[in-house]
Short mmCIF file of C-alpha atoms in Angstrom, two decimals:
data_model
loop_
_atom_site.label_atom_id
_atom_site.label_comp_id
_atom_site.label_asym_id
_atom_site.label_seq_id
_atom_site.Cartn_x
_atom_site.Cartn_y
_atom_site.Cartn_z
CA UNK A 196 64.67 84.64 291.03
CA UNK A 197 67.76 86.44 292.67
CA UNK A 198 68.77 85.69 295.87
CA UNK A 199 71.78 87.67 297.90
CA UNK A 200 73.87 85.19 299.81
CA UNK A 201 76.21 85.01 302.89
CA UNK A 202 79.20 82.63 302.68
CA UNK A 203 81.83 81.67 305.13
CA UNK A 204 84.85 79.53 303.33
CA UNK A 205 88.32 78.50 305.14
CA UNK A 206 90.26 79.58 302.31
CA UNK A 207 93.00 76.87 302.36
CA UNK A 208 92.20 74.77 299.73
CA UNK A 209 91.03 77.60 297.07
CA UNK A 210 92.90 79.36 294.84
CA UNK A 211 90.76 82.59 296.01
CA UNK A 212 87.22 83.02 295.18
CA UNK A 213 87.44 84.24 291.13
CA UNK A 214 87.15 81.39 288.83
CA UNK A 215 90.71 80.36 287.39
CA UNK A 216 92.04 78.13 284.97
CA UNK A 217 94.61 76.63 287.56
CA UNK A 218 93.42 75.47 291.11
CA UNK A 219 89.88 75.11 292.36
CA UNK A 220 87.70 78.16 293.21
CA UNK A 221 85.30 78.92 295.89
CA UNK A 222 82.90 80.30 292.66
CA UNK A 223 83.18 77.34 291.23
CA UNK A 224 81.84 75.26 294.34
CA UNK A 225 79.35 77.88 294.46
CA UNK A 226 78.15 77.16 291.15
CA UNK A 227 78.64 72.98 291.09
CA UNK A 228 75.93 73.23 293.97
CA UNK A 229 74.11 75.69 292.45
CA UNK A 230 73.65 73.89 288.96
CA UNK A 231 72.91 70.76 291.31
CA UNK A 232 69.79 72.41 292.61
CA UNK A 233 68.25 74.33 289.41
CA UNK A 234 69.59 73.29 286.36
CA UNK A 235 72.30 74.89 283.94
CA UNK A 236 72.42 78.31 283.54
CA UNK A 237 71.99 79.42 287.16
CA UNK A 238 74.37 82.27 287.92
CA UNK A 239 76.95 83.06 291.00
CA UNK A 240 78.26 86.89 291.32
CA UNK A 241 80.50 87.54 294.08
CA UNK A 242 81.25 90.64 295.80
CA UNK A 243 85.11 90.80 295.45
CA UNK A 244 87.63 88.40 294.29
CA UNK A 245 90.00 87.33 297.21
CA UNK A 246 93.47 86.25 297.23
CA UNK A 247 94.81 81.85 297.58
CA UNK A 248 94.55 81.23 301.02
CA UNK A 249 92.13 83.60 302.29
CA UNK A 250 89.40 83.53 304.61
CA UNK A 251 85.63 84.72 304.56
CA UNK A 252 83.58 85.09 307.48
CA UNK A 253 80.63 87.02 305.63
CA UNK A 254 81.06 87.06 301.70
CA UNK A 255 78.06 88.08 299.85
CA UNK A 256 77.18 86.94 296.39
CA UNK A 257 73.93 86.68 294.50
CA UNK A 258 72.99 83.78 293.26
CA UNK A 259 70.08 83.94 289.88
CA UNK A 260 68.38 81.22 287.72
CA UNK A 261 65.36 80.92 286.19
CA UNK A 262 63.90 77.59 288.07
CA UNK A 263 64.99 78.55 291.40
CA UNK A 264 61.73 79.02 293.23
CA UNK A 265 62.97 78.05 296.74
CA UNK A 266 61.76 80.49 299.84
CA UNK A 267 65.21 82.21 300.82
CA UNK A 268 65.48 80.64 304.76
CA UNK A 269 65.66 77.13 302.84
CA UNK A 270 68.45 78.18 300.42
CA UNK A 271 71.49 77.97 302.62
CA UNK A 272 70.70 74.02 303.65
CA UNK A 273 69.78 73.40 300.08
CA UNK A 274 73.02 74.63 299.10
CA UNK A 275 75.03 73.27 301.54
CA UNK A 276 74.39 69.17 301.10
CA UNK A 277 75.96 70.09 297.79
CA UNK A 278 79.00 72.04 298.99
CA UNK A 279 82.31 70.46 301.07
CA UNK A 280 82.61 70.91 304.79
CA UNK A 281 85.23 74.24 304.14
CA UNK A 282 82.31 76.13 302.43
CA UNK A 283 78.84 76.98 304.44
CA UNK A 284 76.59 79.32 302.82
CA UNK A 285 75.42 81.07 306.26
CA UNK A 286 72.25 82.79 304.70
CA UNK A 287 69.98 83.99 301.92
CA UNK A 288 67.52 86.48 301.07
CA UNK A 289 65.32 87.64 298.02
CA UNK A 290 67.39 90.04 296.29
CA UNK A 291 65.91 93.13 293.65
CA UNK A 292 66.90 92.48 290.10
CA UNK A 293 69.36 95.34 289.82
CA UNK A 294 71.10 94.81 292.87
CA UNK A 295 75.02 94.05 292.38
CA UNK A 296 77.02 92.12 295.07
CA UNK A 297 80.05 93.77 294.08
CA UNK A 298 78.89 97.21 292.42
CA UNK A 299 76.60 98.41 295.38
CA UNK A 300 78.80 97.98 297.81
CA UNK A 301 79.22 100.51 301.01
CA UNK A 302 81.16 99.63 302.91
CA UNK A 303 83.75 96.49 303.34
CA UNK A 304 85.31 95.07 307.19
CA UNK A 305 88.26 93.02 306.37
CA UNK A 306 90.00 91.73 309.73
CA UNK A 307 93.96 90.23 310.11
CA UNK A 308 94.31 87.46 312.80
CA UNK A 309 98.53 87.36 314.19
CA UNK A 310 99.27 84.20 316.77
CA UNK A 311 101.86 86.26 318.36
CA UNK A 312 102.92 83.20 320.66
CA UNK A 313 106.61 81.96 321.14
CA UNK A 314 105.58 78.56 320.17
CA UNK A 315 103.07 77.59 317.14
CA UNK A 316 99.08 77.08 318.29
CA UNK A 317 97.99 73.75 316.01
CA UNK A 318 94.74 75.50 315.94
CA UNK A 319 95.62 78.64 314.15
CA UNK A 320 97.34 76.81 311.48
CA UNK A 321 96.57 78.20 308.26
CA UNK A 322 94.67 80.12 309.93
CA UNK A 323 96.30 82.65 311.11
CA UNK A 324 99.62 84.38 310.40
CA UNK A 325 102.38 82.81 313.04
CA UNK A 326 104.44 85.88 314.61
CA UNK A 327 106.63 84.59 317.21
CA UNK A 328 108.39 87.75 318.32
CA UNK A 329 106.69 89.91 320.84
CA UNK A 330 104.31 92.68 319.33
CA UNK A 331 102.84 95.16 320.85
CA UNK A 332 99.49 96.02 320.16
CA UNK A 333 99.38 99.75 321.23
CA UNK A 334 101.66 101.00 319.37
CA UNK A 335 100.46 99.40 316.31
CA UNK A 336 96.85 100.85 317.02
CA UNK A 337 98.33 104.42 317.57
CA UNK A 338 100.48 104.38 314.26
CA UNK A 339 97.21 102.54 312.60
CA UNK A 340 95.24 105.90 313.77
CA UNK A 341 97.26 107.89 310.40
CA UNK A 342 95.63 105.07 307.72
CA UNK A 343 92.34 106.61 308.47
CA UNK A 344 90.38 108.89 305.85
CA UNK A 345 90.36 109.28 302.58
CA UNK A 346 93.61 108.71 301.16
CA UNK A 347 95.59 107.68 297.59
CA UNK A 348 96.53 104.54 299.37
CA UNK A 349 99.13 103.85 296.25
CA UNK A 350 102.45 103.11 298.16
CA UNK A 351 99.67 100.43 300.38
CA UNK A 352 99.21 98.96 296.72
CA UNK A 353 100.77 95.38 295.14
CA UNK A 354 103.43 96.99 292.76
CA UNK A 355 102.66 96.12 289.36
CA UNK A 356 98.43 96.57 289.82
CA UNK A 357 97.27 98.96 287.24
CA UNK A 358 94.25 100.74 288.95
CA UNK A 359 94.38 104.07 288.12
CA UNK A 360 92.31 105.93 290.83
CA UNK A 361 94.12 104.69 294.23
CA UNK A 362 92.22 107.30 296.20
CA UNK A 363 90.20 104.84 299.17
CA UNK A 364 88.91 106.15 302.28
CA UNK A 365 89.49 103.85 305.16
CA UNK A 366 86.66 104.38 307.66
CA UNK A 367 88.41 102.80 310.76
CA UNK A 368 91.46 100.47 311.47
CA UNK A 369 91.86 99.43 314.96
CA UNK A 370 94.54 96.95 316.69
CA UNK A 371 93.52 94.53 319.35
CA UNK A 372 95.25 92.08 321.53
CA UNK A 373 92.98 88.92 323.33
CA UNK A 374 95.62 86.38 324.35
CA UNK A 375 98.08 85.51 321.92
CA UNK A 376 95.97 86.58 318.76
CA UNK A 377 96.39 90.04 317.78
CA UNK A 378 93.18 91.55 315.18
CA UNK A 379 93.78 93.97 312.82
CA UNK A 380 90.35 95.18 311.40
CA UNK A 381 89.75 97.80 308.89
CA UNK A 382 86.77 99.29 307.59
CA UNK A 383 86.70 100.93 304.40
CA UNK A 384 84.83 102.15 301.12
CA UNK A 385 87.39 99.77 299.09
CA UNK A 386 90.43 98.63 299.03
CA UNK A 387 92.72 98.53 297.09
CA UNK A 388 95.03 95.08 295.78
CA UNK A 389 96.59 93.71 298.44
CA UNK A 390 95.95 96.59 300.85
CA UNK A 391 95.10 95.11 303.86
CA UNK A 392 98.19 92.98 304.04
CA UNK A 393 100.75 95.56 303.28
CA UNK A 394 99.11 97.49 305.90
CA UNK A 395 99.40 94.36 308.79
CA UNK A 396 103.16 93.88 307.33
CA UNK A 397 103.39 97.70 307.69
CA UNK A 398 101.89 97.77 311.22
CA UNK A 399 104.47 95.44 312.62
CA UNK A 400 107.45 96.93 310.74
CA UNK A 401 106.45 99.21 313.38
CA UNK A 402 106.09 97.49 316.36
CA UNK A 403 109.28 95.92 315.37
CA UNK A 404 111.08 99.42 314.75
CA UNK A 405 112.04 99.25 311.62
CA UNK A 406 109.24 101.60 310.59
CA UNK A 407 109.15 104.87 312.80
CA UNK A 408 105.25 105.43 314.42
CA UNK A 409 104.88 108.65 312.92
CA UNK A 410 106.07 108.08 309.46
CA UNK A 411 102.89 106.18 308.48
CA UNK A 412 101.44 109.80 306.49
CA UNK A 413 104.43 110.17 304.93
CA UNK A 414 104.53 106.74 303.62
CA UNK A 415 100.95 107.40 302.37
CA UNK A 416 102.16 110.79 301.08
CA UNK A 417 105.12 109.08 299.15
CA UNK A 418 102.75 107.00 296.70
CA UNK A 419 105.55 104.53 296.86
CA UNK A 420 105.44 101.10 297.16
CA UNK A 421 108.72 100.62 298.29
CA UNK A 422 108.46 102.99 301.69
CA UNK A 423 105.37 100.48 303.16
CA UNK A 424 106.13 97.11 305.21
CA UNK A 425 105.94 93.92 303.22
CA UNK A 426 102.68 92.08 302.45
CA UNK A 427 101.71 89.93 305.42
CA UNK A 428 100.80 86.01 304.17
CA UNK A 429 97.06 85.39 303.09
CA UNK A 430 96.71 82.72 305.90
CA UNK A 431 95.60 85.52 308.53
CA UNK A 432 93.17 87.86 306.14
CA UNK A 433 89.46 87.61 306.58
CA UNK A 434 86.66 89.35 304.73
CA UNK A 435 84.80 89.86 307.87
CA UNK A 436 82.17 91.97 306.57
CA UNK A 437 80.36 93.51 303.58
CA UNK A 438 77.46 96.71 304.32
CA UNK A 439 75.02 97.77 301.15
CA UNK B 232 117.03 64.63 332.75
CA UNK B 233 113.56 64.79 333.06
CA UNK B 234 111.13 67.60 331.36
CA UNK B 235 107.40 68.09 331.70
CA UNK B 236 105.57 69.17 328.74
CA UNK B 237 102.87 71.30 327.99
CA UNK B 238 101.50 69.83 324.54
CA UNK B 239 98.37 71.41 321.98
CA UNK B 240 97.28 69.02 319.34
CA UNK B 241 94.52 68.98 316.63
CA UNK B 242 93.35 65.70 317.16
CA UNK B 243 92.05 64.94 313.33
CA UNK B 244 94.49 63.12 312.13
CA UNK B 245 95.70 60.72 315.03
CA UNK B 246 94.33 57.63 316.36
CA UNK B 247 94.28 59.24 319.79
CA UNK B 248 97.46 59.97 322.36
CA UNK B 249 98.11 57.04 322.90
CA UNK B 250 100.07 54.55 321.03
CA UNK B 251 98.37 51.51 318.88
CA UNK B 252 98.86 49.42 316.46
CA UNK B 253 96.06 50.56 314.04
CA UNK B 254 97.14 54.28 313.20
CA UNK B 255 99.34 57.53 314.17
CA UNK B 256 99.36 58.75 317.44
CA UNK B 257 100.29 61.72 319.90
CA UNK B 258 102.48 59.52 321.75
CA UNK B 259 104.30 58.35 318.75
CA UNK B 260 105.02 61.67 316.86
CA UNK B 261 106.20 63.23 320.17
CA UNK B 262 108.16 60.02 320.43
CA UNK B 263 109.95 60.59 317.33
CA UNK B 264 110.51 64.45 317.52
CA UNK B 265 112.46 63.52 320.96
CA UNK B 266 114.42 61.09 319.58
CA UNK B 267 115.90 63.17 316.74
CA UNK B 268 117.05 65.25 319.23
CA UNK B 269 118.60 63.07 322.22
CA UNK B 270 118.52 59.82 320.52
CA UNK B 271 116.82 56.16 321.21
CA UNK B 272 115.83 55.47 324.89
CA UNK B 273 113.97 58.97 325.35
CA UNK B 274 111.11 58.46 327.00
CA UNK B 275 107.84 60.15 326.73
CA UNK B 276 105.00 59.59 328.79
CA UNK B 277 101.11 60.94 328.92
CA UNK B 278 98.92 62.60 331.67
CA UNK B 279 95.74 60.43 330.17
CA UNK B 280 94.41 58.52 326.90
CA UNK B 281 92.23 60.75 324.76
CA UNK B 282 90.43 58.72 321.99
CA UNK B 283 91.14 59.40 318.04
CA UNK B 284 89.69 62.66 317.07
CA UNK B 285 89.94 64.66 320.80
CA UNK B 286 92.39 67.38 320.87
CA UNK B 287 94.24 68.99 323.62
CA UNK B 288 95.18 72.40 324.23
CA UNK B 289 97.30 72.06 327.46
CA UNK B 290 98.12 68.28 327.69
CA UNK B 291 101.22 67.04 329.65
CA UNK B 292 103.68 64.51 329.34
CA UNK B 293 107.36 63.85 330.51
CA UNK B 294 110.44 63.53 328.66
CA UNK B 295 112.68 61.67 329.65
CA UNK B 296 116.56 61.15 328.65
CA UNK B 297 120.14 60.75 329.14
CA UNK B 298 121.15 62.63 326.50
CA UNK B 299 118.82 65.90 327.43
CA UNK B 300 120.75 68.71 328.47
CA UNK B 301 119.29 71.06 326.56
CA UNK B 302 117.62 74.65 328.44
CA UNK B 303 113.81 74.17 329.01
CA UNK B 304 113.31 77.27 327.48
CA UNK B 305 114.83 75.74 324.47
CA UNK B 306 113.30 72.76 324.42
CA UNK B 307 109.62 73.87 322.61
CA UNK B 308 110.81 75.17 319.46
CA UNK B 309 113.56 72.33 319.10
CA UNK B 310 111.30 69.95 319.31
CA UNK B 311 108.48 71.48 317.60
CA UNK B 312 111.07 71.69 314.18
CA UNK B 313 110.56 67.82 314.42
CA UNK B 314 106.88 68.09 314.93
CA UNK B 315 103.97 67.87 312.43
CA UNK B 316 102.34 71.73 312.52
CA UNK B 317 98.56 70.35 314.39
CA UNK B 318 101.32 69.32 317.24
CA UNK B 319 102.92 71.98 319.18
CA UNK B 320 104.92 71.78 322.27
CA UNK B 321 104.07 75.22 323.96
CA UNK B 322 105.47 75.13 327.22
CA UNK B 323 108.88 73.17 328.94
CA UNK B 324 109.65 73.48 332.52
CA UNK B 325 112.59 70.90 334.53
CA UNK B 326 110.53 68.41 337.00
CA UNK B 327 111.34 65.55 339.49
CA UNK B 328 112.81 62.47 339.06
CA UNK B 329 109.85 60.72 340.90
CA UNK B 330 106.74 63.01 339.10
CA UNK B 331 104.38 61.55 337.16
CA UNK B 332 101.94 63.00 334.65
CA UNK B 333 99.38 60.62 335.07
CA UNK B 334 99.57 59.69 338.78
CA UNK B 335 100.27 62.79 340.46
CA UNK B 336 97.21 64.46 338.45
CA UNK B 337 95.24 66.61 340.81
CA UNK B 338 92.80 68.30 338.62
CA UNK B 339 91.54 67.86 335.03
CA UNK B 340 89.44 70.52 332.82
CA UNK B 341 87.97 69.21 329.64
CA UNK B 342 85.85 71.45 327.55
CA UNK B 343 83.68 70.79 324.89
CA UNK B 344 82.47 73.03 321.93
CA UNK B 345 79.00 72.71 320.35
CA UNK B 346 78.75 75.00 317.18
CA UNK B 347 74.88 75.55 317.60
CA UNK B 348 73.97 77.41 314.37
CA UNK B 349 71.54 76.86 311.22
CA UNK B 350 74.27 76.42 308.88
CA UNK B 351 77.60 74.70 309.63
CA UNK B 352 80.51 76.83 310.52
CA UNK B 353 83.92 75.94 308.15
CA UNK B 354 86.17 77.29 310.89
CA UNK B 355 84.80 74.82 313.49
CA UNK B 356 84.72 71.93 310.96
CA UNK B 357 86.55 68.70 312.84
CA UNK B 358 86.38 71.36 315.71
CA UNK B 359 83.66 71.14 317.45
CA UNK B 360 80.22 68.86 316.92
CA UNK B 361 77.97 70.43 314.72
CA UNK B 362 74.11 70.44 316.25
CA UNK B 363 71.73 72.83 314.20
CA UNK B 364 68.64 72.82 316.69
CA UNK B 365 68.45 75.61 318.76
CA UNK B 366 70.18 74.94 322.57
CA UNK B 367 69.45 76.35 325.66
CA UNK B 368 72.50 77.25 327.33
CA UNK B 369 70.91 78.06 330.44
CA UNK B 370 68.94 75.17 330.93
CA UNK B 371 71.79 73.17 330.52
CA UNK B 372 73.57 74.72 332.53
CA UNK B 373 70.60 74.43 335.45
CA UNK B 374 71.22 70.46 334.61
CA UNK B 375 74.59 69.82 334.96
CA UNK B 376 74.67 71.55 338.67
CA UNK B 377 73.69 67.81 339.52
CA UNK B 378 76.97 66.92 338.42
CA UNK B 379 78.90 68.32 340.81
CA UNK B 380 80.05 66.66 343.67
CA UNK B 381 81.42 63.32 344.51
CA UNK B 382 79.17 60.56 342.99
CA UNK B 383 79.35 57.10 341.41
CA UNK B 384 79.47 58.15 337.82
CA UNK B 385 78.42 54.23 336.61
CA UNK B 386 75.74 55.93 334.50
CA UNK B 387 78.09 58.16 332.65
CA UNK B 388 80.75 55.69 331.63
CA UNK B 389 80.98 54.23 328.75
CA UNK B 390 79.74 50.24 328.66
CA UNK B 391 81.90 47.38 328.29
CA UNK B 392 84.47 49.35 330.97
CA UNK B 393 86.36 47.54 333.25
CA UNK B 394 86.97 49.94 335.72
CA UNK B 395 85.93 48.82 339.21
CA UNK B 396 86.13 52.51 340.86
CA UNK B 397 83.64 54.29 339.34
CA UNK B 398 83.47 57.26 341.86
CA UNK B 399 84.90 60.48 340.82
CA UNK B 400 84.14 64.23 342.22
CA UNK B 401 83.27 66.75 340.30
CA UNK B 402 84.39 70.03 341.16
CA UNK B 403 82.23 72.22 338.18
CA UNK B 404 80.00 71.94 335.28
CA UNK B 405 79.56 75.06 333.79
CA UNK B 406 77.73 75.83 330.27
CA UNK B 407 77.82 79.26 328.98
CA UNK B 408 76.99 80.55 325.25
CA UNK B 409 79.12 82.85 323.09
CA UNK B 410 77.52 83.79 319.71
CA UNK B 411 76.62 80.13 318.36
CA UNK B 412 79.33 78.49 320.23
CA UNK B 413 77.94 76.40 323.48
CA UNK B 414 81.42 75.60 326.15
CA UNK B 415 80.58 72.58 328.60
CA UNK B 416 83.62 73.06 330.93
CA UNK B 417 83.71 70.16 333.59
CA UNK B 418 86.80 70.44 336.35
CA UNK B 419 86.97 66.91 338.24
CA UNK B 420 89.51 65.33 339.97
CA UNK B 421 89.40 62.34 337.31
CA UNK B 422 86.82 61.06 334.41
CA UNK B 423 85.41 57.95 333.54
CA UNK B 424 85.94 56.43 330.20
CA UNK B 425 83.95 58.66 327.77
CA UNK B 426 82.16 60.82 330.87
CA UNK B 427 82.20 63.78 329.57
CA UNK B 428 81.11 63.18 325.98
CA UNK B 429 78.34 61.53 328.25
CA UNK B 430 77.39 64.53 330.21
CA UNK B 431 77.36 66.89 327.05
CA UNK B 432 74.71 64.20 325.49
CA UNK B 433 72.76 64.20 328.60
CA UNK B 434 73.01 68.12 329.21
CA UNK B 435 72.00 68.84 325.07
CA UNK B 436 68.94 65.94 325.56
CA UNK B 437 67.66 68.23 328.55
CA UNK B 438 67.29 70.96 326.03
CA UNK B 439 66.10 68.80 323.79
CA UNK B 440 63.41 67.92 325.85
CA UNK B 441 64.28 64.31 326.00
CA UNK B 442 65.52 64.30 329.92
CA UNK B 443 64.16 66.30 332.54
CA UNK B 444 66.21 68.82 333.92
CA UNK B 445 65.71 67.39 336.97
CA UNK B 446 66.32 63.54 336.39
CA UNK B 447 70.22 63.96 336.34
CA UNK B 448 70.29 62.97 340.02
CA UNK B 449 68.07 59.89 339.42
CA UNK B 450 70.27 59.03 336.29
CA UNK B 451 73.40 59.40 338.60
CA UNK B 452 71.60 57.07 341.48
CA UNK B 453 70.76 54.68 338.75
CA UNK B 454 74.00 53.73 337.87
CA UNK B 455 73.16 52.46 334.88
CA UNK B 456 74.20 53.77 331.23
CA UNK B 457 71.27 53.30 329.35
CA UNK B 458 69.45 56.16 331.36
CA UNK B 459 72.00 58.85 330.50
CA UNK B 460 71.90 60.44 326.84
CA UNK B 461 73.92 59.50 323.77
CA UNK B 462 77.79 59.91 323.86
CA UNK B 463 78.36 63.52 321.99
CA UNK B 464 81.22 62.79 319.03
CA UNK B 465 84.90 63.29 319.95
CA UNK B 466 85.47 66.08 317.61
CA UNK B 467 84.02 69.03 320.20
CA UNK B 468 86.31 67.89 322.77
CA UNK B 469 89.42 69.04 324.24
CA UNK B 470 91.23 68.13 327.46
CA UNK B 471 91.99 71.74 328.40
CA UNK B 472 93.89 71.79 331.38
CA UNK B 473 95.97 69.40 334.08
CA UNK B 474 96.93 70.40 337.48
CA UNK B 475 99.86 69.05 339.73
#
């Protein structure tokens, strides 16, 4: 049986989803409580890797093995009593055999909390990425406005990654204030390594003027690295959202 | 000089605000943070007890001390450098020599969170209580109407209290849903020991079934504990705002 999966995980205490040989990884949670339930040889495929430190509100992975005859709506319970309080798996469904979490995906929401408050908020700690000077929100949303399309998003890539086709189309990427959290969310086909947080480090090298509005395109057009903001800290990232 | 604080806390790790002999509190870490700054014989004192596990996010307490000539404005981030990070001071403002945070207390808001979904949330792990049965917010919310007003609250304090003055006035009871999150927001013009943990048990065994909506009254009249519901854990609660 093959079942697709929906897992949220406070990222804090992982060194990212992928299996590693150093630190502990939210796959291989996944698969302790997995094995607990139906034996060796029961299989965990995720849908991306993510960085140390960050969050998912809706990761999707498919979980197979041979003995697991469960019905899908008792899965997530099953699965959680074997899995700490930092890792919930939110749902489950029957899955078709050639269905691949991480090869059939659409579309992919990945949204950037900021606590833009003077003084720290104990309950976005690690949680969300502490920016005490004053940002403003519009003006990051209107210079987020050039990201969108389809784009080689190379100069919004980790320096050193060795992807060769950097072409992504970003589907939407929107700026919102509530309080003292600002959201960044983007939507997107892919993205590319460490996109999302070079574009929130971007976004408020604008706000805080160091990167002019309507240079964002030719920062895109530059394929360089060097021309984008700096890569905003894991704490605030979120996979929010994954469409097949 | 003599400060009034606006304090948030993640109440976890401490043993409550006040200080005791058996673990870390508040009252203590605030304590210490004041007295790197201005040196022994600061003074710090609460607006209320909350028990181990509640957090706060606009608690108040003055600070009190010779040496304290420091800006208000100032005063937040100096003293949150000496502060753990799930203790922020977020607010400092200059107050009078004969104000008190406890006695002068005109208004309290608590609010507690119930994460009502299948599976358990990680984000609201420690953060709010955890109650997979399906809730009905408006129901409760029907309920704790009865609340309102000023009344003997006998029945909704916790047993083995001391307290000889048991009537308090309510001045709202709302309960309102937001995805799976459930707020009970009570405004009164004091609270009982464990009252409000005592209402939310009531107001989720009237969903339950367990009370009838209309037996709140009766419970009230009764003045006795054993005919409200359970006490809900501290972990959902927050004391959420304090007015002078």
């Amino acid at each position: 049986m093959k079942y697709l999966l929906t897992i949220s995980y406070d990222g804090r205490s992982y060194c990212g989803y992928q299996k590693q040989k150093n630190g502990v990884s939210v796959q291989e949670k996944l698969t302790d409580a997995a094995s607990a339930l139906f034996g060796d040889g029961t299989k965990i495929t995720g849908c991306s890797r993510t960085d140390s430190g960050v969050h998912a509100v809706a990761f999707k992975a498919t979980l197979e093995s041979e003995n697991a005859k469960i019905k899908p709506e008792k899965l997530p319970s099953a699965l959680n009593a074997h899995l700490p309080p930092d890792i919930s798996v939110r749902d489950a469904s029957e899955s078709d055999a050639d269905f691949h979490p991480r090869y059939s995906v659409k579309e992919k929401e990945y949204r950037y909390i900021i606590c833009n408050s003077s003084t720290r908020d104990p309950f976005s700690e690690g949680r969300a990425y502490f920016f005490p000077k004053k940002l403003d929100a519009e003006i990051m949303n209107e210079a987020a406005q050039s990201l969108v399309g389809k784009h080689d998003f190379r100069a919004f890539m980790a320096s050193g990654s060795k992807i060769e086709d950097t072409v992504r189309e970003v589907y939407s990427c929107t700026v919102t204030r509530e309080g003292d959290n600002i959201t960044v969310s983007v939507r997107g086909n892919g993205f590319l390594y460490n996109m999302v947080r070079i574009i929130v480090g971007t976004l408020i090298a604008v706000s805080d003027g160091k990167i002019a509005k309507d240079d964002i395109a030719k920062i895109i057009e530059s394929k360089d690295r060097k021309n984008a903001g700096p890569t905003a800290p894991a704490e605030g990232l979120y996979l929010y959202d994954v469409k097949y």
